[in-house]
Coordinates of C-alpha atoms in Angstrom, one line a residue:
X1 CA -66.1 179.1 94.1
X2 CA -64.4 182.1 92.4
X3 CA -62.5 185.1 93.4
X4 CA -61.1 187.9 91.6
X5 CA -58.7 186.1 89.3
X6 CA -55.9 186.9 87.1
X7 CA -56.1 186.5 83.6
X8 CA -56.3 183.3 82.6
X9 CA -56.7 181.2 85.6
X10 CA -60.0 179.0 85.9
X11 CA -59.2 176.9 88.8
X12 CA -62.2 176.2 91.4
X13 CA -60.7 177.0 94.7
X14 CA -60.9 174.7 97.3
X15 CA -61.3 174.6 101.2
X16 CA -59.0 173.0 103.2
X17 CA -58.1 173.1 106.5
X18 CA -54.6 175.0 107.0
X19 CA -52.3 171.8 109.0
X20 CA -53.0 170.6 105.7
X21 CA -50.7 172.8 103.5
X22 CA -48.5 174.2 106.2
X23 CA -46.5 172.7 108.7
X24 CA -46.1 174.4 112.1
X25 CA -43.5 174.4 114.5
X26 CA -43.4 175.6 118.3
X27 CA -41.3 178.4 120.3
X28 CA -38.9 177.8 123.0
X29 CA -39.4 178.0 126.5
X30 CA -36.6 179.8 128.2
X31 CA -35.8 180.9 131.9
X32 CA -34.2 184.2 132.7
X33 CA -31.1 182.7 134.2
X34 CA -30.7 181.7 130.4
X35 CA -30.6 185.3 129.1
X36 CA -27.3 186.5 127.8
X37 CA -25.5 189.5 125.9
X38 CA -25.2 187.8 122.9
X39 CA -26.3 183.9 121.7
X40 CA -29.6 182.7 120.0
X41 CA -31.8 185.2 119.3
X42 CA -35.6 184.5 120.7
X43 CA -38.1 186.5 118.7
X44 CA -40.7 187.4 120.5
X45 CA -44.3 189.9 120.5
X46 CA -42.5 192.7 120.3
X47 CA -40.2 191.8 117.6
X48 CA -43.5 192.2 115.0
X49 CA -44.8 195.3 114.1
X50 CA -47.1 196.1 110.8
X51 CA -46.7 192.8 109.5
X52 CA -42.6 192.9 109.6
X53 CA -39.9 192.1 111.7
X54 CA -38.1 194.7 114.5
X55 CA -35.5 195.3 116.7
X56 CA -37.3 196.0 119.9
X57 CA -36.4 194.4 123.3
X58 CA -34.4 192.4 121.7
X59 CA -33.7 188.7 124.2
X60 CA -30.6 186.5 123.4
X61 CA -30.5 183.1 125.1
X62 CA -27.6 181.1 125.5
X63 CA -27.4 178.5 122.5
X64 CA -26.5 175.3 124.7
X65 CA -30.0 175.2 125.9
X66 CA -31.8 175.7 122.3
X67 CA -34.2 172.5 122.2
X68 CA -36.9 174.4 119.4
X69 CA -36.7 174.4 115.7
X70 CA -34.5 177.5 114.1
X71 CA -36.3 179.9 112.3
X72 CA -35.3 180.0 108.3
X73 CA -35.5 183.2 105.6
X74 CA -39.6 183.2 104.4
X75 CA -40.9 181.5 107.5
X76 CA -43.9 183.4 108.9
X77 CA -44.1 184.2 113.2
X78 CA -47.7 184.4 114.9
X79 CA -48.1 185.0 118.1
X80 CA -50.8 183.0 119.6
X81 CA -50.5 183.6 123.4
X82 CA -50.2 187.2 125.0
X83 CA -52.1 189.3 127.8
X84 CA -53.8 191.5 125.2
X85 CA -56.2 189.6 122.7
X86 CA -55.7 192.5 120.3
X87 CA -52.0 191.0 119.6
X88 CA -53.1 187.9 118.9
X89 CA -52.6 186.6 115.5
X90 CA -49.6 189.6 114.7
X91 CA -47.3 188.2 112.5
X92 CA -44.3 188.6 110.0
X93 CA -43.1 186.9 107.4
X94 CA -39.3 186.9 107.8
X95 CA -37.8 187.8 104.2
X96 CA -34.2 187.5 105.9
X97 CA -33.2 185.8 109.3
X98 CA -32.5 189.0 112.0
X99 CA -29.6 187.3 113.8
X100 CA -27.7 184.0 113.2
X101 CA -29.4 181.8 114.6
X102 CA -32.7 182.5 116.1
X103 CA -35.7 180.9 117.2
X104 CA -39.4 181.9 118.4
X105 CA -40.4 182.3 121.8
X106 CA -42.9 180.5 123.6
X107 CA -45.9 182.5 122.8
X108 CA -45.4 182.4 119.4
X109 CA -46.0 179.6 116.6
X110 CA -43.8 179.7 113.2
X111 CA -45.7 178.2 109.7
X112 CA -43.8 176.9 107.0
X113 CA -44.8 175.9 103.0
X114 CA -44.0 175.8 99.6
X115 CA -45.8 179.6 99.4
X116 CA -45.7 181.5 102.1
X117 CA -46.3 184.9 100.7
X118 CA -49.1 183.6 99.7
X119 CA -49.9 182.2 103.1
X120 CA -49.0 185.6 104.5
X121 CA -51.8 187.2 102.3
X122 CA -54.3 184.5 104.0
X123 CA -53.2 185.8 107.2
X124 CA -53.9 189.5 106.5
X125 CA -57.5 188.8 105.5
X126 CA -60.5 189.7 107.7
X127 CA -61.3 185.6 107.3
X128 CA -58.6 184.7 109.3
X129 CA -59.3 187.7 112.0
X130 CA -62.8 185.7 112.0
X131 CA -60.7 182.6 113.0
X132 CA -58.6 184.0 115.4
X133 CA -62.0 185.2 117.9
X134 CA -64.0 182.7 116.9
X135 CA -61.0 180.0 118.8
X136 CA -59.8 182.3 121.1
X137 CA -60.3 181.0 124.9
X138 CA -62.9 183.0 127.6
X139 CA -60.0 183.1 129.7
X140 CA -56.7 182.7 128.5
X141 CA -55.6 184.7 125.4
X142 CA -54.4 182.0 123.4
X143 CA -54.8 180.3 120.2
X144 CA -53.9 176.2 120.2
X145 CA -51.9 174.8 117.3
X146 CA -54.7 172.3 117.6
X147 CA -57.1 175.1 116.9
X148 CA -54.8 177.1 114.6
X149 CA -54.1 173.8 112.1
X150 CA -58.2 173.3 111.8
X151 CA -58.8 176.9 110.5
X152 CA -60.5 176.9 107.5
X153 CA -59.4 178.6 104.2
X154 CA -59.6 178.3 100.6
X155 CA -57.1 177.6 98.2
X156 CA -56.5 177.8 94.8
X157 CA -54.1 175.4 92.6
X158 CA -50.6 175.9 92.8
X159 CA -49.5 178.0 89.6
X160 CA -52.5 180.6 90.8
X161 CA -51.4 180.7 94.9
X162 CA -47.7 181.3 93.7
X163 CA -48.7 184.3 91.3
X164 CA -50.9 185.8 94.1
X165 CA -48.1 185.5 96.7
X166 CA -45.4 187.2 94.2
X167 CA -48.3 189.8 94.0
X168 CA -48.8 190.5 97.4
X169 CA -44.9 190.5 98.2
X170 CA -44.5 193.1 95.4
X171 CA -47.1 194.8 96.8
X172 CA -45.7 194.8 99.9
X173 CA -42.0 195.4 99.5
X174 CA -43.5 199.0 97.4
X175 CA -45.1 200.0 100.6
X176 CA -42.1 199.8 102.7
X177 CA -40.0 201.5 100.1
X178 CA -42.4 204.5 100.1
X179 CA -42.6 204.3 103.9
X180 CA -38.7 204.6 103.7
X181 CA -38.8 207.0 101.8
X182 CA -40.7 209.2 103.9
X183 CA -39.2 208.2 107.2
X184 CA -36.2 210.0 104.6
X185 CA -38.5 213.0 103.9
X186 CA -39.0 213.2 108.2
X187 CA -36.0 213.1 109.0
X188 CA -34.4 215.8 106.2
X189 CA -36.8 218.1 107.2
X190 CA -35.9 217.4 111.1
X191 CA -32.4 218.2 110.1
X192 CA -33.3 221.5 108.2
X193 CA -35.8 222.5 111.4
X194 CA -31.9 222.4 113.6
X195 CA -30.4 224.1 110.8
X196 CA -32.5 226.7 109.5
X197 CA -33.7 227.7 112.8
X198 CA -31.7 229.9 115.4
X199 CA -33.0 229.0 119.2
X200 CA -30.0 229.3 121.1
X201 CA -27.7 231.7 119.1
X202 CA -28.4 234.5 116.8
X203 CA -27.5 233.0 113.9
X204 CA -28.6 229.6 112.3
X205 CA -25.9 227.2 110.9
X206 CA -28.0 227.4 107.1
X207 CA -28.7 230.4 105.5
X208 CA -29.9 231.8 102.0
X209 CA -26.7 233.9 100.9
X210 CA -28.3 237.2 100.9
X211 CA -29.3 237.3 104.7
X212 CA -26.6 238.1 107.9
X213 CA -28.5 239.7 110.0
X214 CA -28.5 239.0 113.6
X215 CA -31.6 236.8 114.6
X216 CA -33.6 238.7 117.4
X217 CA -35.4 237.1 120.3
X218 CA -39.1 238.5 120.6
X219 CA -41.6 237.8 122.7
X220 CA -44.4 235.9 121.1
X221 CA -47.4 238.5 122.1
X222 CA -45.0 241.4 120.1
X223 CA -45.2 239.9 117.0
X224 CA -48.8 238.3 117.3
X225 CA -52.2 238.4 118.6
X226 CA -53.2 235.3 121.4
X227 CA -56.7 234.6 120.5
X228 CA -58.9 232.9 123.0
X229 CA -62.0 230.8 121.9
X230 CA -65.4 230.0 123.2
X231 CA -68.4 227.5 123.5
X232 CA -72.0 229.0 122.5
X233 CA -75.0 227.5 124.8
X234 CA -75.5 224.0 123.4
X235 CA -79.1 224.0 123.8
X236 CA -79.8 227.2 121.9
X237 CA -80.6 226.2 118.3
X238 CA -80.2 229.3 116.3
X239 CA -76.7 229.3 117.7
X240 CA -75.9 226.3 115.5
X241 CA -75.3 225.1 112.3
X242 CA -74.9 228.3 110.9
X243 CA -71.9 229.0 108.6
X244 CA -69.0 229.9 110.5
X245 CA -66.1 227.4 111.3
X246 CA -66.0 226.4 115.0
X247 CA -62.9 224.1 115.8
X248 CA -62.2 221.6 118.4
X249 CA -59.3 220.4 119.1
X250 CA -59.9 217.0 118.0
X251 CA -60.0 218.6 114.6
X252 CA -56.5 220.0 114.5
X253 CA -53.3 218.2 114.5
X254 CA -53.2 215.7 111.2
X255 CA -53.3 218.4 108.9
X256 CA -51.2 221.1 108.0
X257 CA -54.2 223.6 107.2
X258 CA -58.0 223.8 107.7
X259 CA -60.8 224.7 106.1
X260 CA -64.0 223.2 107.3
X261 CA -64.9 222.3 110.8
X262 CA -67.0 219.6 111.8
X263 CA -69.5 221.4 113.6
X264 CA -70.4 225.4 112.6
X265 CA -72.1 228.2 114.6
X266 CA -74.2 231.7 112.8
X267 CA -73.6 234.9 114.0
X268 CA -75.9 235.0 117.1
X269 CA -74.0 232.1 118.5
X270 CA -70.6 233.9 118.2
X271 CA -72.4 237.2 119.6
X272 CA -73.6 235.5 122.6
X273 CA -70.2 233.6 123.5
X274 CA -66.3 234.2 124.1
X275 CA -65.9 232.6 120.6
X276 CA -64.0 235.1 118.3
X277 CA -63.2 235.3 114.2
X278 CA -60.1 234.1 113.2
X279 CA -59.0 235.4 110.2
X280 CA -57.3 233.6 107.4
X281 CA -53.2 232.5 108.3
X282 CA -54.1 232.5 111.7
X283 CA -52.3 229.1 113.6
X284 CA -54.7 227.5 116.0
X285 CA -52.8 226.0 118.9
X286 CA -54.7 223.5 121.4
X287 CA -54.2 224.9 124.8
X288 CA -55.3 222.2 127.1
X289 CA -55.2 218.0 127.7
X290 CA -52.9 217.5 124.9
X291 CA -50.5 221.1 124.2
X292 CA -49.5 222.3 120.9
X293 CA -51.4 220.5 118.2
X294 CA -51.5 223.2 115.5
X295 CA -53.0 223.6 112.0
X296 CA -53.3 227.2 109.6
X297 CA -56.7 228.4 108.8
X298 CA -57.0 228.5 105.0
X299 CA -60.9 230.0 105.8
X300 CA -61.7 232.6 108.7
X301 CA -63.2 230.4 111.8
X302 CA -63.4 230.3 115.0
X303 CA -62.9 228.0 118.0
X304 CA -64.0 226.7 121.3
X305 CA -62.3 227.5 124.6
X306 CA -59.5 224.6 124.1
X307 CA -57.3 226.8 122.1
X308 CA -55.1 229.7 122.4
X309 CA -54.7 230.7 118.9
X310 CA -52.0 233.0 116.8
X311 CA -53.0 235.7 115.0
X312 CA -49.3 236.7 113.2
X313 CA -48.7 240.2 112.7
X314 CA -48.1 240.1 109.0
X315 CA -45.1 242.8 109.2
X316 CA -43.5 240.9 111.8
X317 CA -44.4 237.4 111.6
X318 CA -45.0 234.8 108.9
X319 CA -48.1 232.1 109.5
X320 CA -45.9 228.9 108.2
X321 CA -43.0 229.5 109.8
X322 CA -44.5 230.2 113.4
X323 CA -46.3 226.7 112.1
X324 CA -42.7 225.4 111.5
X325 CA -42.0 226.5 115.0
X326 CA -44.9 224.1 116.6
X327 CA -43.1 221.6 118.3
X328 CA -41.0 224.6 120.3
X329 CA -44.0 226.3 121.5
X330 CA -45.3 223.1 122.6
X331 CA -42.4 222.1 124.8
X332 CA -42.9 225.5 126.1
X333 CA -46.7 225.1 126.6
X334 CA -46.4 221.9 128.7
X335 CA -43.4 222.9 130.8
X336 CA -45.6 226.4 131.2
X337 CA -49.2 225.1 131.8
X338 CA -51.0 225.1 134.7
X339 CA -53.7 223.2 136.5
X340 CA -55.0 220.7 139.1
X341 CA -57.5 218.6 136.7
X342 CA -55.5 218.7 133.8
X343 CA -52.7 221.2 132.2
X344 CA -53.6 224.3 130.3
X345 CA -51.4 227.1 129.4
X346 CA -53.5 230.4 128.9
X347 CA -53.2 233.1 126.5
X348 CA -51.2 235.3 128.8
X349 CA -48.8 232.9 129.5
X350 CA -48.3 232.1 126.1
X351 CA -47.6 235.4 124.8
X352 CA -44.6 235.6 127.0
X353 CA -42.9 232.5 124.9
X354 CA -39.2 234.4 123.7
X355 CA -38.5 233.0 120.1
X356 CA -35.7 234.0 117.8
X357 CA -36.8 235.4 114.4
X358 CA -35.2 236.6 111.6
X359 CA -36.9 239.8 108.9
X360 CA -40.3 238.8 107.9
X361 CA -38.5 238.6 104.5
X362 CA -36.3 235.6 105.6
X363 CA -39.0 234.2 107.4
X364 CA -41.0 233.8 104.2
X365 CA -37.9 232.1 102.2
X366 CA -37.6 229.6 104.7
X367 CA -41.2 229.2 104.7
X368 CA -41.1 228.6 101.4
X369 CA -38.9 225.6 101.6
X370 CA -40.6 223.9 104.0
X371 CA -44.2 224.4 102.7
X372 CA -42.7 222.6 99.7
X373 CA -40.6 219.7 101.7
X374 CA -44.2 219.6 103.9
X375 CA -46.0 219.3 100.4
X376 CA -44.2 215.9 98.9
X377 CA -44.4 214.6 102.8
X378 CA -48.3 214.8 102.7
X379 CA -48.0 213.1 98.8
X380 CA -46.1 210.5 100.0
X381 CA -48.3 210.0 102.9
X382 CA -51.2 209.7 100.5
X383 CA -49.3 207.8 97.7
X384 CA -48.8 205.3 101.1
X385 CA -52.5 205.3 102.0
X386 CA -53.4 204.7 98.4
X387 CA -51.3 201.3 98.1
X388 CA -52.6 199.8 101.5
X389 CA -56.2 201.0 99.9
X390 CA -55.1 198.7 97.3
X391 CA -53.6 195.7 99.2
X392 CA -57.2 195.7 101.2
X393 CA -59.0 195.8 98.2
X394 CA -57.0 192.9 96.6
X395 CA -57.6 191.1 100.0
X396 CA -61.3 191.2 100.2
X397 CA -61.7 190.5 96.8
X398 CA -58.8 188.0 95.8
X399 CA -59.8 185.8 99.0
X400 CA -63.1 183.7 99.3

């Protein structure tokens, strides 16, 4: 049998169950009288998130009553036992031992080899998720080291498993870079949200030189136009599929602007309902069971009753930076909502928000910043998606 090979390899790869190349050791079994501040570290479930080790919950044990093998740098961590199947089989393989010394809890299983970044590619493949249900119990959620050391793989010769688990650990170590990176990118533009924005003073601690003005509080229905959506009668078929954008609010949230909804009505269908043109810069805000998920219209659209959206008056207030302001007017949305089956704040209510804004001239410098900051976010983002594209693709096709 032959994968997708690198250059130059011609080996036949062979099956073999996995206690055959691995060796696996168990997790200790601890009572809570044994937790302590500060002693062996037991990592547990919690401690593995996307395929890597994390400080969460951490549990420290005193190291007198240690009786399990200590984890070392490149071992990999499953969990096999847990109350939710979906966690079973998370792993990590541990590039660097978190705390000196530490072992695996009880629910968990630690693998050992000559290659275990190649190992921890097996793992990520849709093979071994086969495994993992195929052995899991009716009853308990658990996986038996019995069961786990009879899985089935294939395996190539040496020289070949060792290049493809130096590829997959490059491959992986980029991805966390780039997700650095942009946890970098979040939190700069966090910082320039505090400091280019005035909410409780008149004047912000960053500023372009050529603007001292005083910021001044408005209300939000002075400088914009709450726009109200609506529903056209379902069973009325010329009232659909026409051309005009009609949003729901599962639509809006992961992207900064819009410009095709899922679902559009014609003109009769926004005639005979409370559905209303948007036009173009206007920032749709969700209004009910989940507040203040926004996006900007880069076509004119409407909506269906689930939003309360913001028309900006363009000599008062700029589109992006009300956008900018999103996470403000949701805190005010949810602590302002109303209702007995779920909250919703209305239009009314939302008008009366009191933000601080600066000329429409500095609005649109600040804008400016941020649209670009927002602009190499959503490239990383993608640059992110593009590489785990890449990893899956390796994995189907690298794998037989």
């Amino acid at each position: 049998m032959f994968p997708t090979q690198f250059t130059g390899a011609s080996f036949t790869w062979e099956q073999q169950e996995l206690g055959a190349v691995v060796e696996f050791y168990s997790g200790l079994t601890y009572k809570p009288e044994n937790v302590v501040q500060n002693g062996t570290l037991v990592i547990r479930s919690s401690n593995i998130h996307n395929n890597q080790y994390i400080n969460a919950d951490n549990v420290y044990v005193k190291n007198n009553i240690v009786n399990s093998e200590y984890v070392q740098e490149q071992d990999i961590v499953v969990v096999v036992r847990n109350g939710s199947r979906n966690l079973i089989g998370k792993h990590a393989l541990l590039k660097s031992i978190p705390h000196d010394p530490s072992v695996i809890g009880a629910f968990m299983t630690g693998i050992r080899s000559l290659n275990n970044q190649f190992i921890e590619a097996v793992l990520n493949t849709e093979k071994f998720k086969r495994e993992i249900n195929k052995n899991l119990g009716a009853t308990i959620n658990q996986i038996t080291t019995s069961q786990f050391k009879k899985m089935k793989f294939n395996f190539p010769k040496r020289e070949e498993d060792k290049q493809i688990g130096i590829l997959f650990n490059y491959l992986d170590d980029t991805i966390q870079l780039h997700e650095n990176y942009l946890q970098l990118l979040y939190n700069f533009r966090s910082f320039l949200l505090q400091k280019m924005f005035s909410i409780n003073d008149t004047f912000p601690n960053l500023r372009f030189k050529q603007f001292n003005d005083k910021w001044k509080y408005k209300k939000l229905g002075e400088v914009a136009d709450i726009v109200s959506g609506g529903t056209p009668d379902t069973t009325k078929r010329d009232y659909w599929n026409g051309s005009i954008n009609w949003y729901t609010p599962a639509e809006v949230g992961n992207k900064i602007f819009v410009g095709g909804s899922q679902r559009k009505i014609t003109n009769i269908g926004l005639e005979n309902s409370s559905a209303k043109i948007l036009p173009v810069g206007t920032v749709l805000f969700t209004s009910r069971a989940g507040i203040g998920k926004t996006a900007i219209l880069k076509e004119k659209g409407s909506t269906n009753q689930g939003f309360q959206s913001i028309v900006p008056k363009k000599k008062s207030l700029d589109s992006y930076f009300i956008f900018s302001m999103s996470n403000i007017l949701k805190k005010y949305g949810e602590s302002h909502g109303a209702g007995s089956t779920f909250l919703e704040i209305s239009g009314k209510e939302l008008a009366k928000a009191r933000i601080s804004l600066p000329s429409i001239t500095e609005q649109k410098n600040i804008s400016k910043v941020l649209f670009k900051l927002d602009t190499i976010i959503t490239l990383q983002k993608q640059e992110i998606d593009n590489l785990k594209k890449l990893k899956q693709f390796l994995l189907q096709n690298m794998f037989i």
